[in-house]
Short mmCIF file of C-alpha atoms in Angstrom, two decimals:
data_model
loop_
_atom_site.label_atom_id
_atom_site.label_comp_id
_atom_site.label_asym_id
_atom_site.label_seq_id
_atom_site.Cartn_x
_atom_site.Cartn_y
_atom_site.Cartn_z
CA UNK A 1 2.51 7.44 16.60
CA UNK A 2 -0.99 7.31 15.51
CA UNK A 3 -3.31 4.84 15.64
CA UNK A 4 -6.70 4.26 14.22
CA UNK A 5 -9.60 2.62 15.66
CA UNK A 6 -12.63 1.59 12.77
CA UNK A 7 -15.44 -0.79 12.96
CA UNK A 8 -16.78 1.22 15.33
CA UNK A 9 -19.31 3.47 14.02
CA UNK A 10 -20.99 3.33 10.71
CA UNK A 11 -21.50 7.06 10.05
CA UNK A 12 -19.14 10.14 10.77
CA UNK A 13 -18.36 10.74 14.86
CA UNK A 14 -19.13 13.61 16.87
CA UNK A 15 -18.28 13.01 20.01
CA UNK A 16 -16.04 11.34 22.08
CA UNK A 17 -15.55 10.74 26.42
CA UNK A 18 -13.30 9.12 28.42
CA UNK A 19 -14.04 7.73 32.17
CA UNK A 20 -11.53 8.32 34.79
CA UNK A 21 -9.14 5.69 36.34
CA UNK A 22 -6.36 3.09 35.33
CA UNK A 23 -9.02 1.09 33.85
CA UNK A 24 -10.66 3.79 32.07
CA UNK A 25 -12.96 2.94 29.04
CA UNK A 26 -13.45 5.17 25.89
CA UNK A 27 -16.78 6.08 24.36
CA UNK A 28 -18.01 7.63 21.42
CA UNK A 29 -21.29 8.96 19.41
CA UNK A 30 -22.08 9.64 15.66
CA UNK A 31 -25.21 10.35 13.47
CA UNK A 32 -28.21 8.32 13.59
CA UNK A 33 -27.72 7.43 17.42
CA UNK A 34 -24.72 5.35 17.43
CA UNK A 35 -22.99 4.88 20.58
CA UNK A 36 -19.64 2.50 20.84
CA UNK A 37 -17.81 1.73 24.33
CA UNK A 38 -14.18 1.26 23.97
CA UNK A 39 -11.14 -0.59 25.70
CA UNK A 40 -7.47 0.83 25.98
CA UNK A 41 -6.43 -0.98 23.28
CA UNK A 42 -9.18 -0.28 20.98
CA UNK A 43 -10.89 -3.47 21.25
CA UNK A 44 -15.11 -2.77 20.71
CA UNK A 45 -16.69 -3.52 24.43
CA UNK A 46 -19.90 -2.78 23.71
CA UNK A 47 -22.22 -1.01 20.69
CA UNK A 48 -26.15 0.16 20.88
CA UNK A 49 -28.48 2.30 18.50
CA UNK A 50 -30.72 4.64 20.55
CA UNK A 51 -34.38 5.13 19.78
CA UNK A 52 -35.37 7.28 17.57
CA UNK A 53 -32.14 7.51 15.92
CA UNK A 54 -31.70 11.28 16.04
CA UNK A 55 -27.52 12.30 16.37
CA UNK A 56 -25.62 11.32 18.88
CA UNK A 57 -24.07 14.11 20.82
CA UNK A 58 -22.44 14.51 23.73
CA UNK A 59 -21.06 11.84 25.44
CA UNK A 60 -19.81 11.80 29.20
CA UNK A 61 -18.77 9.41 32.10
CA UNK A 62 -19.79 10.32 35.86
CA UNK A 63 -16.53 11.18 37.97
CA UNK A 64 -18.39 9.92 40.82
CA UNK A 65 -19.74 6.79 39.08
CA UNK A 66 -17.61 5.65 36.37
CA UNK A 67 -20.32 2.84 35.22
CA UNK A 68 -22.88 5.88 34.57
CA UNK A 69 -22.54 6.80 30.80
CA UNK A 70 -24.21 9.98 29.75
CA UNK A 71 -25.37 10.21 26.41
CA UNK A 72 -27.50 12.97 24.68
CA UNK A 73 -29.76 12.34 21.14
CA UNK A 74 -32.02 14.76 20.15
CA UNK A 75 -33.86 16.59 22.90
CA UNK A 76 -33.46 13.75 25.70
CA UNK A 77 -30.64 11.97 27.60
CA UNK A 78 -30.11 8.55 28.23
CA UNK A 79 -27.85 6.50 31.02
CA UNK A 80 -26.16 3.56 29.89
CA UNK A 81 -24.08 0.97 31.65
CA UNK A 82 -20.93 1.23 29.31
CA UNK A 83 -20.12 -2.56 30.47
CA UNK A 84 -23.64 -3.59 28.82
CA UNK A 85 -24.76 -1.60 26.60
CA UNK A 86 -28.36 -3.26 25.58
CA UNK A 87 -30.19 -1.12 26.42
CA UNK A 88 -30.40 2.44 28.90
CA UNK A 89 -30.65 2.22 31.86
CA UNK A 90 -32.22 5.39 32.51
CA UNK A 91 -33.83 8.12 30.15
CA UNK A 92 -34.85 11.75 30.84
CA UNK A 93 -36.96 12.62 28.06
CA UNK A 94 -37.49 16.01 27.64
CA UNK A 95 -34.45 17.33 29.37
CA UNK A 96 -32.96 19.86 26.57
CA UNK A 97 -35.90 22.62 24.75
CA UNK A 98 -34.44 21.74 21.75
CA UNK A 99 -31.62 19.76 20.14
CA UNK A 100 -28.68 19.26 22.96
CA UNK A 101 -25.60 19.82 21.89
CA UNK A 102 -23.00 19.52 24.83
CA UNK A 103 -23.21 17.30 28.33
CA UNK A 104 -21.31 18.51 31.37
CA UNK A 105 -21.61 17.09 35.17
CA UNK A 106 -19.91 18.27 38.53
CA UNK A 107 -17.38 16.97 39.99
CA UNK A 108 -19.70 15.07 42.72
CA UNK A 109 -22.41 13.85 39.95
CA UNK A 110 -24.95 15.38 41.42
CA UNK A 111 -25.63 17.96 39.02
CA UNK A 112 -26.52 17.51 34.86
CA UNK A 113 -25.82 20.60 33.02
CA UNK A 114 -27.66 20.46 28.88
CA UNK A 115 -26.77 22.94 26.47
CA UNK A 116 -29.34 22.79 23.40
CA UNK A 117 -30.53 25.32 20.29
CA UNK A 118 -32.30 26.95 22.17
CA UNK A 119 -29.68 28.93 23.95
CA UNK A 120 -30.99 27.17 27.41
CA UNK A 121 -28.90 25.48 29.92
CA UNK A 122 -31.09 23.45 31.92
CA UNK A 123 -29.76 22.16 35.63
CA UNK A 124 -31.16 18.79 36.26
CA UNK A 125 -30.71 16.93 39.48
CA UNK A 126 -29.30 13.42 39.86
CA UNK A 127 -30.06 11.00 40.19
CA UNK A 128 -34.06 11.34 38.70
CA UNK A 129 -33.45 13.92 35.98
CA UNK A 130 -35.38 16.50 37.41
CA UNK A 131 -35.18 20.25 35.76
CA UNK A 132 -34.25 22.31 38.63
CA UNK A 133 -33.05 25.48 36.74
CA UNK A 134 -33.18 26.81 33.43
CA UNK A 135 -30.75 29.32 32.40
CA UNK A 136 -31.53 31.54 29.91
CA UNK A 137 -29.59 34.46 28.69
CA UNK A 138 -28.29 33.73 25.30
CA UNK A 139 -29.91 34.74 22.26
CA UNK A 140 -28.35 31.93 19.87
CA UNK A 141 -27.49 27.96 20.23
CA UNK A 142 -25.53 27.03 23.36
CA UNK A 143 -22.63 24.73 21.87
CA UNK A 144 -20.84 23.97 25.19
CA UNK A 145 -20.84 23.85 28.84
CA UNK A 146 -18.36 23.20 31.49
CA UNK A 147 -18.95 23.08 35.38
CA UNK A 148 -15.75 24.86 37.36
CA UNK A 149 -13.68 21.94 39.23
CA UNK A 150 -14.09 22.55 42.78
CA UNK A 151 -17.31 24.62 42.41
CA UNK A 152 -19.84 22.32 41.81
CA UNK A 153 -22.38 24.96 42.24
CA UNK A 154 -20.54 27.33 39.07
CA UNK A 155 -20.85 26.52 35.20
CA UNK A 156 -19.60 28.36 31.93
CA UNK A 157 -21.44 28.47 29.25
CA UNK A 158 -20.38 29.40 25.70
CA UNK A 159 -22.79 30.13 22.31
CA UNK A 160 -22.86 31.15 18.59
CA UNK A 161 -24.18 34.33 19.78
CA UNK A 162 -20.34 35.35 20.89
CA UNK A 163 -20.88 35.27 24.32
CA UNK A 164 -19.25 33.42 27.42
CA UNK A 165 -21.43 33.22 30.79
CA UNK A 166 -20.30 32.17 34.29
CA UNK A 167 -23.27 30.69 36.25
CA UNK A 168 -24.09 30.53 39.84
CA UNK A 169 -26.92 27.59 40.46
CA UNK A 170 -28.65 29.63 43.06
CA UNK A 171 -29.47 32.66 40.54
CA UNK A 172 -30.69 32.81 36.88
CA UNK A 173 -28.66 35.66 35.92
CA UNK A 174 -24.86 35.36 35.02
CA UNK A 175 -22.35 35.96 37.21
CA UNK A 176 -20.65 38.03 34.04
CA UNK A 177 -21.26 37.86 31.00
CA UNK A 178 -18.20 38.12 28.03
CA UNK A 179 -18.52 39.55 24.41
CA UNK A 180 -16.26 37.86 22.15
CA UNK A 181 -16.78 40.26 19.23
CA UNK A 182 -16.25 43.27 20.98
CA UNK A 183 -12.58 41.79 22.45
CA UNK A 184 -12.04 40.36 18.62
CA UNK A 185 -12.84 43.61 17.63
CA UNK A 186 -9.97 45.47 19.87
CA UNK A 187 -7.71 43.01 18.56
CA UNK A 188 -8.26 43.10 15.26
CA UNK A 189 -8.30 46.93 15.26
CA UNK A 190 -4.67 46.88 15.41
CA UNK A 191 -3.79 43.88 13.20
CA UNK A 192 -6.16 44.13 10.54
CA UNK A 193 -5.01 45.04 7.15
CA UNK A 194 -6.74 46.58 4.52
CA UNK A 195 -9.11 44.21 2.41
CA UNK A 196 -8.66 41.52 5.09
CA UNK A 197 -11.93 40.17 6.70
CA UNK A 198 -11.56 37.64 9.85
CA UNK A 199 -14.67 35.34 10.72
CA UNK A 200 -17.16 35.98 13.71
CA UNK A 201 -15.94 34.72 17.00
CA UNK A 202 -18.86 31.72 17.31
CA UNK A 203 -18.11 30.52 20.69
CA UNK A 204 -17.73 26.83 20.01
CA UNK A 205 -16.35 25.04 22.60
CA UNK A 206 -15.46 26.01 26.10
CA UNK A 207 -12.79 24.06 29.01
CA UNK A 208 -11.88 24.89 32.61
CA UNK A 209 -8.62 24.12 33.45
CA UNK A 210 -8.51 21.92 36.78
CA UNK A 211 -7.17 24.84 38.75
CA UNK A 212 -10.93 26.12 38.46
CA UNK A 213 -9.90 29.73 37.25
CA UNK A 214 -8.65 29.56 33.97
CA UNK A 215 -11.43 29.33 30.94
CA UNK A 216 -10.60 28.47 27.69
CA UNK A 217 -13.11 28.89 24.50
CA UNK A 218 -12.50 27.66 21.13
CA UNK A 219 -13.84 30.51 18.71
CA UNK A 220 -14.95 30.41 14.81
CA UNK A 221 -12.40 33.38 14.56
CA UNK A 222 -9.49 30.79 14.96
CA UNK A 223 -8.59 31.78 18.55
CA UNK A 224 -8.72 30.31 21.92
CA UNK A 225 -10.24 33.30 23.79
CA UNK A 226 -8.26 32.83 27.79
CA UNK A 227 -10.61 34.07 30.74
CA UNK A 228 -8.85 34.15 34.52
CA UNK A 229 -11.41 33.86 37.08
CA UNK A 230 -10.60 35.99 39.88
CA UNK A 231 -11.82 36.55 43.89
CA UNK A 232 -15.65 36.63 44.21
CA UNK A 233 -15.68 34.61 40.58
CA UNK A 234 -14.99 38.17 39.05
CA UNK A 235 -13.55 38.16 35.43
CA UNK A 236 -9.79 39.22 35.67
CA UNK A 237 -8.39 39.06 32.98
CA UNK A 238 -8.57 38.37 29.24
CA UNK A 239 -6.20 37.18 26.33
CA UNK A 240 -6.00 34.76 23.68
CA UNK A 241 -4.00 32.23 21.71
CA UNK A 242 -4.33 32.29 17.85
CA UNK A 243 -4.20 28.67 17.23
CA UNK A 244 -5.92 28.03 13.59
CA UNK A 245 -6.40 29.61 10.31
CA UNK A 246 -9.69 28.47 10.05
CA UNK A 247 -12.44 28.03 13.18
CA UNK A 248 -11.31 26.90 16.10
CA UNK A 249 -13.77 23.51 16.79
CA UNK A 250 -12.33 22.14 19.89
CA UNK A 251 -9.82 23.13 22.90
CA UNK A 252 -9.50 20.95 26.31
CA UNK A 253 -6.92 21.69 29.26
CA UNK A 254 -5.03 18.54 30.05
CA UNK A 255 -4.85 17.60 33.42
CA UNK A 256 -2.03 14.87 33.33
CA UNK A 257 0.88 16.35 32.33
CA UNK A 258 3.19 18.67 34.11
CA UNK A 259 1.03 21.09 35.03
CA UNK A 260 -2.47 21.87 34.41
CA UNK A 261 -2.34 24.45 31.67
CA UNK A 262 -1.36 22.46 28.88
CA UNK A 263 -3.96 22.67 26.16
CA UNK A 264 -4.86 20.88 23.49
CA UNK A 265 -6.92 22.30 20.41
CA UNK A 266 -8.63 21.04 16.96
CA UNK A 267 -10.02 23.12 14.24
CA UNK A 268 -11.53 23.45 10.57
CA UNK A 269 -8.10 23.76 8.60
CA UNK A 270 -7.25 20.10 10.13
CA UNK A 271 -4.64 20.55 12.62
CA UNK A 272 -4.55 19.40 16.48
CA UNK A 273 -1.94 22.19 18.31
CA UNK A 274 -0.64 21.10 21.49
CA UNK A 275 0.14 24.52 23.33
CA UNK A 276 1.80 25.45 26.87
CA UNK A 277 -0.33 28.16 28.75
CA UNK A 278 1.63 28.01 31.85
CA UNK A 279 3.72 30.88 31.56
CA UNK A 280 1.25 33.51 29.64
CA UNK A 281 0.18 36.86 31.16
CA UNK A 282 -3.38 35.19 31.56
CA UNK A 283 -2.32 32.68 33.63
CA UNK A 284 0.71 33.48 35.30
CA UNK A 285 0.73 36.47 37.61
CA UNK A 286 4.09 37.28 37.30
CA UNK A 287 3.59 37.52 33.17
CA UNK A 288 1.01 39.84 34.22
CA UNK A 289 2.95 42.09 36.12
CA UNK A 290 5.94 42.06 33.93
CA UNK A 291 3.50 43.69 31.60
CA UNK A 292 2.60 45.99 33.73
CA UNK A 293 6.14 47.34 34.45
CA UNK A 294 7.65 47.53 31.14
CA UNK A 295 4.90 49.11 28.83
CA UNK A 296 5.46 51.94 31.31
CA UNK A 297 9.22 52.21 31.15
CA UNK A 298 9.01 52.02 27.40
CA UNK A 299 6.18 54.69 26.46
CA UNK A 300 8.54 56.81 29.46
CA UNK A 301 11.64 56.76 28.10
CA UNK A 302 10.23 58.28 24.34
CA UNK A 303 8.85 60.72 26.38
CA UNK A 304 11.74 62.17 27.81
CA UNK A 305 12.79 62.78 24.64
CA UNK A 306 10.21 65.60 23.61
CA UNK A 307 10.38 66.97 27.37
CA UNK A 308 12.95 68.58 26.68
CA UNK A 309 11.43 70.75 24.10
CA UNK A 310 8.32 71.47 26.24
CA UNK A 311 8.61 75.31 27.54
CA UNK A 312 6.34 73.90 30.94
CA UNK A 313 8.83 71.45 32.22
CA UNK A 314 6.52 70.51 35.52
CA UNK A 315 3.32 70.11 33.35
CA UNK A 316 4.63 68.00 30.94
CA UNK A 317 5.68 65.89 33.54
CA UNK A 318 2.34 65.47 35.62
CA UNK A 319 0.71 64.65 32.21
CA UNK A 320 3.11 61.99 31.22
CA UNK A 321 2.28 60.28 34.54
CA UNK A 322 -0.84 60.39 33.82
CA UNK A 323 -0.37 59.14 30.14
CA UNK A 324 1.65 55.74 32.19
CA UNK A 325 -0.84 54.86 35.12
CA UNK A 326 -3.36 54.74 32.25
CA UNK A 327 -1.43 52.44 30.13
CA UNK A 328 -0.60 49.95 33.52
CA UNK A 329 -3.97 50.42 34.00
CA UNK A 330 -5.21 48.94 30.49
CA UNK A 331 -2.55 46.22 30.37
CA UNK A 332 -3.69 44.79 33.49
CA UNK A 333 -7.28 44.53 32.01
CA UNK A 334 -6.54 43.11 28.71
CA UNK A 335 -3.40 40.74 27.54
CA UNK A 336 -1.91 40.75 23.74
CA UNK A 337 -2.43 38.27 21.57
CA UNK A 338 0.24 34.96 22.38
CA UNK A 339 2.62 35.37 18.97
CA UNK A 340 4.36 31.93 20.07
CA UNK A 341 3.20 29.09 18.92
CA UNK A 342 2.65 25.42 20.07
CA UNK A 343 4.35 22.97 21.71
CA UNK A 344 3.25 20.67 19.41
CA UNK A 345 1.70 19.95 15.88
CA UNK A 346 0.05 17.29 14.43
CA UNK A 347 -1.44 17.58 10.26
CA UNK A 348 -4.18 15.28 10.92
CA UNK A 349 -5.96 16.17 7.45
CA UNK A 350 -9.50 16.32 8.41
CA UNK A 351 -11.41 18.81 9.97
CA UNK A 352 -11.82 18.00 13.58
CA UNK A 353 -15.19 17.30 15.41
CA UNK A 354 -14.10 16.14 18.98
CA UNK A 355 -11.31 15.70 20.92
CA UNK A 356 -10.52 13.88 23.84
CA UNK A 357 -7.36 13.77 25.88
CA UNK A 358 -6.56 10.34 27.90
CA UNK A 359 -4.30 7.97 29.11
CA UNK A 360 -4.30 4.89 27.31
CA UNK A 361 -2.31 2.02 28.41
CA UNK A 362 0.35 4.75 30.63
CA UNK A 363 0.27 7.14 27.57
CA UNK A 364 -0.37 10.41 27.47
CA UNK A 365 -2.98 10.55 24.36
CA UNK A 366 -5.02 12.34 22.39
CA UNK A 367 -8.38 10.92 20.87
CA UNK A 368 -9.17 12.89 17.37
CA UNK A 369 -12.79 12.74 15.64
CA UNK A 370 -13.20 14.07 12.73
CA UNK A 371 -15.58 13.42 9.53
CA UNK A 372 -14.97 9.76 8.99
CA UNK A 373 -16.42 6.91 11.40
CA UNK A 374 -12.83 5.99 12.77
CA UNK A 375 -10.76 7.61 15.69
CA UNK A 376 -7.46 8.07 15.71
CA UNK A 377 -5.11 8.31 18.34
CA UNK A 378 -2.30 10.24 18.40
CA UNK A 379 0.57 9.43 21.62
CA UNK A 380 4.27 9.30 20.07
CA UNK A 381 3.45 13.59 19.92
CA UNK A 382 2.82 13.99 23.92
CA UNK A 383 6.23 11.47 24.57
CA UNK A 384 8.15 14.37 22.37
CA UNK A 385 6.97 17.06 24.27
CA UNK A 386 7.39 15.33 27.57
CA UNK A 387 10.99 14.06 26.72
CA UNK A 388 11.93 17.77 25.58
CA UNK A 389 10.26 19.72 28.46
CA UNK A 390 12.75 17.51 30.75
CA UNK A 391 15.61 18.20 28.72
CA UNK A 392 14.44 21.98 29.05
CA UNK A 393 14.53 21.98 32.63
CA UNK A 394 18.35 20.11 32.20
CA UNK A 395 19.22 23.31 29.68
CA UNK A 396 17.59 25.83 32.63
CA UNK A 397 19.80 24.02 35.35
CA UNK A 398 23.03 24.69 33.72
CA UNK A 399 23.46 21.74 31.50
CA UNK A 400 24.78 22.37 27.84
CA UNK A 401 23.62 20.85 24.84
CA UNK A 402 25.21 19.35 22.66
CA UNK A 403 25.55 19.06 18.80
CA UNK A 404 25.76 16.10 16.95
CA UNK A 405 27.58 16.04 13.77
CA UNK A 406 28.36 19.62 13.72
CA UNK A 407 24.58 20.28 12.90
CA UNK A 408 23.09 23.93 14.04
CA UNK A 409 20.41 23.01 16.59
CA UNK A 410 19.70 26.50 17.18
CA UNK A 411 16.40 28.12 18.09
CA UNK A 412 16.59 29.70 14.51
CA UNK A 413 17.01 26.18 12.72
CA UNK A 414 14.12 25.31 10.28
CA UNK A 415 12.52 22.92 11.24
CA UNK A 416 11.29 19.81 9.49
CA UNK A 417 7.74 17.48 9.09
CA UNK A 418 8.19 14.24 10.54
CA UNK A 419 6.65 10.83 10.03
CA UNK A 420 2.95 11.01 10.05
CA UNK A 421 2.76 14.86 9.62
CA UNK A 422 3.80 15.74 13.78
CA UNK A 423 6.01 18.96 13.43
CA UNK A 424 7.44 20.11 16.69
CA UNK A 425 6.83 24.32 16.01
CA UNK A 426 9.83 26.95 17.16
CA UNK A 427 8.01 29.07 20.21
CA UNK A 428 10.76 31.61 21.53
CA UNK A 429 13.73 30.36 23.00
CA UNK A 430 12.78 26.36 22.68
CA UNK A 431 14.73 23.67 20.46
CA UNK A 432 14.01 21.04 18.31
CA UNK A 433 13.11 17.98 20.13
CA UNK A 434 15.70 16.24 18.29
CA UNK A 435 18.61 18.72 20.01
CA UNK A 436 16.50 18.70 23.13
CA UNK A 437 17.16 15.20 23.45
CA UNK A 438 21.09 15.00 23.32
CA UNK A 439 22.74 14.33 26.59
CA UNK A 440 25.79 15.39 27.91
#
């Protein structure tokens, strides 16, 4: 079901936050300094025009202090009190170099994190606003930052110059530092075909899952580029998701549904993908080693074919050993490309700006904002996946389906749009939601 909310905003949104809690409130930004503060049910609480009347932002709620309503507009940040919005409460002027153009705070809300045009991540203390750190390393606009849940003292950053960047507050240098062209260019290497091009990976938008070690970054390529953080915050492992045909503009992990690798992602060509991370070679271990034991076995068994026709039986052998450790080794380093697709899929026509996961009213949700000056929400999608994940787990306990009027619900079935454009997309051995659903 989706729902939209208007009245709101008089020019086109860009951002949107929600505070934490059963009585969590909404907010959102636009051009010319708008700022709205919504209810559950999409009743307006609260609207203000900021000085100046440069863009809107970045929006964010503290975690520690859900009345503390971070907003950024132009090169400063204000503090509003979302229940009264006359006026801000607080105002660091001065806190980005440039333009900001993405908010992030710690899990304790002790620590502001500003991405601007710069490339510059400044660290400012709270409460006061004081710059204690500037972090400079990229060469291009910083377009997103993210603080690591349970590391207060660890950030990612992410940039239109292609690269990633895990931070440690007590240095000024990256922890590591990620290329997204040269891993886009490995891929592509081996799926390109002639005459094709494929756009520059511009690092849009990056998310931490609440685990703390899994990184996800919406690229202009169209992917979601996966990072696993390791021991001693070391990078472990790399993959991606191709989840758009056009630039990917937005992906956030979800952290209230079954597990906390469910993502949700937004991009140019209009479409919000609903995708289940929990079992790929990034994130899963066991993934990871599968990988690592069947490449072998496969490149060994062609082998043994041609050893036969070698004259140096023993050599042949050593090298082909050789040949396999190499190949574990690689795998480990660097995942393919996920084929499947998502969970989920919702045409929502426009070309997305923000999005914002939440639970309205006991629903799992999904805030869209795209190029108008109305939000929609989207929930009836997240109760289809929910109600056919449990019927999965039924299936995966021994419980048959069952078909109703001698239909084919099949994993090969085509499936069908539904109302309001939400397609549930065929990813390996699941079913339509509408099989998923029968009980015994």
């Amino acid at each position: 079901m989706a729902r939209r909310w208007s009245e709101g905003h008089s020019t086109s949104i860009l951002c949107v936050g929600a505070s934490s809690g059963p009585e969590s409130l909404l907010a959102s930004g636009s051009e010319g300094g708008e700022v709205t503060v919504w209810s559950q049910e999409g009743a307006i609480i609260g609207r203000l025009t900021l000085s100046g009347e440069e863009d809107s932002t970045s929006v964010v709620f503290s975690p520690a202090a859900p009345i503390q309503l971070f907003v950024s507009h132009g090169d400063a940040v204000s503090v509003l009190d979302p229940r009264n919005l006359k006026g801000p409460v607080e105002e660091f002027q001065g806190a980005g170099e440039e333009e900001i153009n993405a908010l992030a705070l710690n899990d304790t809300g002790s620590v502001l994190a500003v991405a601007d045009d710069s490339g510059a991540v400044r660290v400012l203390e709270l409460p006061g606003g004081k710059v204690c750190r500037t972090l400079r390393r990229h060469t291009n606009i910083c377009s997103s930052v993210a603080f690591r849940p349970h590391r207060p003292n660890n950030l990612v950053s992410a940039a239109l110059d292609m690269h990633v960047m895990l931070w440690g507050l007590q240095k000024t240098r990256p922890l590591w530092t990620l290329n997204l062209q040269d891993v886009a260019e490995e891929e592509d290497d081996h799926q390109q075909r002639p005459g094709q091009l494929f756009n520059p990976p511009l690092a849009h938008c990056v998310s931490v899952a609440s685990c703390g070690n899994i990184i996800g970054c919406a690229a202009e390529d169209g992917r979601v580029h996966l990072m696993r953080i390791g021991s001693g915050s070391k990078l472990e492992q790399l993959g991606a998701v191709k989840a758009h045909s056009q630039g990917a503009s937005q992906a956030h992990f979800v952290g209230f549904l079954s597990h906390p690798h469910w993502l949700v992602t937004g991009g140019n060509d209009g479409q919000v993908a609903l995708w289940d991370l929990g079992k790929h070679p990034v994130v899963c271990p066991d993934a990871k080693a599968q990988t690592r034991v069947t490449a072998p076995r496969r490149k060994w068994k062609s082998k043994a074919k041609r050893k036969e026709q070698c004259q140096d039986k023993a050599t042949t052998v050593e090298t082909e050993k050789e040949e396999v450790e190499n190949e574990a080794a690689t795998s480990a380093e660097e995942v393919p490309e996920e084929t499947s697709g998502p969970k989920l899929s919702i045409s929502h026509g426009d070309k997305v700006n923000w999005l914002c996961p939440a639970v309205l009213k006991g629903e799992p949700s999904v805030v869209v904002a795209d190029q108008s000056s109305c939000l929609t929400m989207h929930t009836a999608a997240h109760r289809a996946v929910l109600r056919a994940q449990g019927c999965r787990e039924r299936h995966s306990q021994g419980v048959p389906m069952r078909k109703k009027r001698g239909k084919d619900y099949s994993q090969n079935q085509r499936l069908k749009t539904g109302p309001m454009g939400i397609t549930i997309a065929p990813n390996g051995q699941h079913r339509t939601t509408k099989a998923l659903t029968q009980r015994e």
